[in-house]
Coordinates of C-alpha atoms and ligand atoms in Angstrom, one line a residue:
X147 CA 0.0 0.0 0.0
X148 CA 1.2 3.6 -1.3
X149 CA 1.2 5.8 1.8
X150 CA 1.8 9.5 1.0
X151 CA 3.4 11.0 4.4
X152 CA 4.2 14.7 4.8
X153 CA 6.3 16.2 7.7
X154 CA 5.2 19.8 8.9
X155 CA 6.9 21.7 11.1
X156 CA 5.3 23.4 13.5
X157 CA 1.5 23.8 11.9
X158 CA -0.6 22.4 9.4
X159 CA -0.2 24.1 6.3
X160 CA -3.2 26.4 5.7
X161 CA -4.5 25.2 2.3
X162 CA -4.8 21.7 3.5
X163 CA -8.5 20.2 2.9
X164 CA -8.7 16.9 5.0
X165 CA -12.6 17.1 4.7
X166 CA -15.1 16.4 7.6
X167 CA -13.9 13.4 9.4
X168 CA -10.2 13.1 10.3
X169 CA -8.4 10.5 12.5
X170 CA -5.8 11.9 14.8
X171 CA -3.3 11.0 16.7
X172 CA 0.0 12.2 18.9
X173 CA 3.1 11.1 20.1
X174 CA 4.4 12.0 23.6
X175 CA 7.6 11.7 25.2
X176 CA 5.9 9.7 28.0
X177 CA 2.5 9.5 29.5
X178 CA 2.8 11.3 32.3
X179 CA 1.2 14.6 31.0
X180 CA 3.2 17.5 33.0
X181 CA 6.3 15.5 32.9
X182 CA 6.0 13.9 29.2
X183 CA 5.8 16.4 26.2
X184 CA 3.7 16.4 23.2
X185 CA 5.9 16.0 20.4
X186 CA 3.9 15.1 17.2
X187 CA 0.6 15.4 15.8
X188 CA -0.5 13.3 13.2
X189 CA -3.5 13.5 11.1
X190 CA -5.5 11.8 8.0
X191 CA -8.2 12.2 5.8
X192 CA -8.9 8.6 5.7
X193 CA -7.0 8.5 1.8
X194 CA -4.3 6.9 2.7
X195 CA -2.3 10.1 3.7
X196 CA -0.7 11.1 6.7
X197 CA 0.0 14.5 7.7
X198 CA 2.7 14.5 10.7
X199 CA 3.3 17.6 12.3
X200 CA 6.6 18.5 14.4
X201 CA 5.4 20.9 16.8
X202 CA 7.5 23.7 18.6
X203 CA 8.0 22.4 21.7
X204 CA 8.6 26.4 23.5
X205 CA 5.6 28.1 22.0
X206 CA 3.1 25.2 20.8
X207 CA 1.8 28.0 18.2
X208 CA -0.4 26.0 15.8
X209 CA -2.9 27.9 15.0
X210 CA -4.0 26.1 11.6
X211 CA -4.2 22.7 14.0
X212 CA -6.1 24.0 16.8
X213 CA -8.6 25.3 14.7
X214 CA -9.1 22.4 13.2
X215 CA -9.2 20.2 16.5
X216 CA -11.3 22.8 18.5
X217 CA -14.0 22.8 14.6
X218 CA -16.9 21.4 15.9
X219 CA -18.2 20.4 12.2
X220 CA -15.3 18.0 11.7
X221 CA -15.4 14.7 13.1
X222 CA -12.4 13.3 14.6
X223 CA -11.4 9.9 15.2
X224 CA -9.1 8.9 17.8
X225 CA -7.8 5.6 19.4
X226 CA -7.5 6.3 23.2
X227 CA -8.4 9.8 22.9
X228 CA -8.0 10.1 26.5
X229 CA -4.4 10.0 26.5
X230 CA -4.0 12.3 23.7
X231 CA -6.7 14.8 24.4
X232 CA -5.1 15.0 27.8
X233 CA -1.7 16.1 26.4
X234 CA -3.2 18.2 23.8
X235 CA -5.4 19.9 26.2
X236 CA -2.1 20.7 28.4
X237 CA -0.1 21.6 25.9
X238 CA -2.2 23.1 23.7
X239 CA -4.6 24.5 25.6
X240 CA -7.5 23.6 23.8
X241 CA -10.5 21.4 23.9
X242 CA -11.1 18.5 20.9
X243 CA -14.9 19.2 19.4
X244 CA -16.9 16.4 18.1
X245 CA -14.0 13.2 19.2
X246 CA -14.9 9.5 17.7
X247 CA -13.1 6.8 19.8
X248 CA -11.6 3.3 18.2
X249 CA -10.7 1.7 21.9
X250 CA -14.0 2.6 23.3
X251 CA -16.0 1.3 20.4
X252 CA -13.9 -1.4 20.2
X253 CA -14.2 -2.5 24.2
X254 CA -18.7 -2.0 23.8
X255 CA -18.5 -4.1 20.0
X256 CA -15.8 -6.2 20.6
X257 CA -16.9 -7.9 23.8
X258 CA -16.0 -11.4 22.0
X259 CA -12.0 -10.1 23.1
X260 CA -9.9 -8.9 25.8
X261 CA -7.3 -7.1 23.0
X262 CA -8.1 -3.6 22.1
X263 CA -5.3 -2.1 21.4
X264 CA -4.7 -0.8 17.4
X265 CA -2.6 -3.3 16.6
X266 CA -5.1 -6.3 17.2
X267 CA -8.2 -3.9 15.1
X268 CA -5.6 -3.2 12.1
X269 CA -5.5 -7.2 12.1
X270 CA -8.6 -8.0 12.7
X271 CA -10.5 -5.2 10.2
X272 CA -7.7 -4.4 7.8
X273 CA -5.7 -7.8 7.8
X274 CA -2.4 -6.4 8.0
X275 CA 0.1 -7.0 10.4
X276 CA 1.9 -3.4 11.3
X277 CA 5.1 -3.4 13.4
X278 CA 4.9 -1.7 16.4
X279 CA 8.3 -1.9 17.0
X280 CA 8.6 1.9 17.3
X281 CA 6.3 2.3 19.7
X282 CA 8.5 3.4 22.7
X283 CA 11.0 5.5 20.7
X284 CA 12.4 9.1 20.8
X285 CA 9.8 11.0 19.3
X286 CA 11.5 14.1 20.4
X287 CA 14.3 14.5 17.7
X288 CA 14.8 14.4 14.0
X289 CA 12.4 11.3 12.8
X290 CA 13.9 8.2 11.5
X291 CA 11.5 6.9 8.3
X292 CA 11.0 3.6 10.5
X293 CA 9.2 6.0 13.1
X294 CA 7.2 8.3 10.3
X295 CA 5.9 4.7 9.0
X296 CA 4.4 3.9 12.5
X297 CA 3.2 7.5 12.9
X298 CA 1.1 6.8 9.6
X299 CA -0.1 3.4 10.3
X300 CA -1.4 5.0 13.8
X301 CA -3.9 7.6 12.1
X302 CA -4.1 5.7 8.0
X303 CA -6.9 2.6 9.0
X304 CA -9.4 4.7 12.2
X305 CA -12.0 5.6 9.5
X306 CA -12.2 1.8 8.1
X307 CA -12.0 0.5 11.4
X308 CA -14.4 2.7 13.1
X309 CA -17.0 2.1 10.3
X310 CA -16.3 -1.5 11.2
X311 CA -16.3 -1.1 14.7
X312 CA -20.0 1.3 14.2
X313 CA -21.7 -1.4 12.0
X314 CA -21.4 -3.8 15.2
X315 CA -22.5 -1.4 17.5
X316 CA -25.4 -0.9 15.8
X317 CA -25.9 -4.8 15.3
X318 CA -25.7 -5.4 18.8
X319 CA -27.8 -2.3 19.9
X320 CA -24.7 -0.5 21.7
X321 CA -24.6 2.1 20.0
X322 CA -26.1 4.6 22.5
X323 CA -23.9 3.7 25.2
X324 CA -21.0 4.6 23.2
X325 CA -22.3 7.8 21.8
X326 CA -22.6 8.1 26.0
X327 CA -19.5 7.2 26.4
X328 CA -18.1 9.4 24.2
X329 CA -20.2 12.6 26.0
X330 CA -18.1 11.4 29.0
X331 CA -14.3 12.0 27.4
X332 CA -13.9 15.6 28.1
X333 CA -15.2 15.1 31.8
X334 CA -13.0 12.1 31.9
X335 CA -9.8 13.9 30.6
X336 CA -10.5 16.9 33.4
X337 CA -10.8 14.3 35.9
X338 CA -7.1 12.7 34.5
X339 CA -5.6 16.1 34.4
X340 CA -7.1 17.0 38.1
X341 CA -5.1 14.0 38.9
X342 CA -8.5 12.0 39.7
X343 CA -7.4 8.6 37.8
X344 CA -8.9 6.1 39.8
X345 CA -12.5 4.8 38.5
X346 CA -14.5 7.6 40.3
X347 CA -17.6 5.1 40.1
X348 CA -15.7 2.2 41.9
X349 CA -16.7 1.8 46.1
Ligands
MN221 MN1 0.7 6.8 18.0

């Protein structure tokens, strides 16, 4: 498969059309929020491109990006938002608008498993095996192609996999529940970022 990747630094460029549903995703230098920078932001249109973006780590000024996460008319489609949305509202300092979710669709339709993570749905939906081998590398220096390969595969397959993931949902009458879910991110992430990480819900 022909995947057309594009490094920006600092910003989208500003004549980009991705259309109304995106997949996102970002790499941190860790996932401990205040300690752990957001390095990367990747994005997709769902045409087998992936726009990476190298953001500046002492200003975070991307305005062209922020608009575009904070654009309530475009859907976006994450895999663990919670982790990302955390560090982007941190760093960033903005809200995500309208936010799809792969794991959490995946963990109400895909009750049949206990693996959700994207490499076991790029299997299972897409049938291809990605290497994930650059999962816990230095995303905070010049890119190596092996790691702008796995930044691609982790935004290129959410839209075929969530419209996967939604048919099922709908199938199995769950698809309330995640659009509930889904209400509860943002709430969720201000409870992770309030250093609240436990289940509140648990006795
Ligand atoms: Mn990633």
């Amino acid at each position: 498969m022909n995947i057309d990747i594009k490094l920006h630094k600092n910003d989208l460029p500003e004549d980009l059309d991705l259309g109304n549903i995106c997949s996102f995703d970002g790499e941190f230098l860790g996932l401990n929020v205040r300690r752990d920078p957001l390095c990367l932001i990747q994005v997709s249109s769902g045409n087998n491109d992936a726009h990476i973006v190298q953001l500046n780590r002492e200003t975070y000024d991307a305005p062209v990006l922020k608009k575009l996460l904070n654009d309530k008319n475009v859907k976006k489609i994450f895999h663990y938002a919670r982790a990302d949305m955390a560090h982007i509202k941190h760093y960033l300092k903005i809200d995500i608008e309208n936010v799809l979710d792969t794991k959490i669709a995946s963990k109400l339709a895909r009750s049949y498993s206990e693996n959700h993570s994207l490499k076991t749905l790029i299997k299972e939906f897409i049938n291809i095996d990605i290497s994930k081998q650059s999962q816990s590398s230095d995303f905070g220096g010049e890119l190596t192609p092996a790691q702008l390969k796995y930044c691609a595969n982790d935004v290129i397959f959410l839209h075929k996999i969530h419209d996967e993931l939604n048919k099922i949902l709908i199938r199995e009458n769950r698809i309330n529940l995640y659009n509930d879910c889904l209400k509860f991110l943002k709430t969720r992430v201000d409870l992770d970022l309030a250093l609240f990480r436990d289940d509140i819900w648990s006795h």
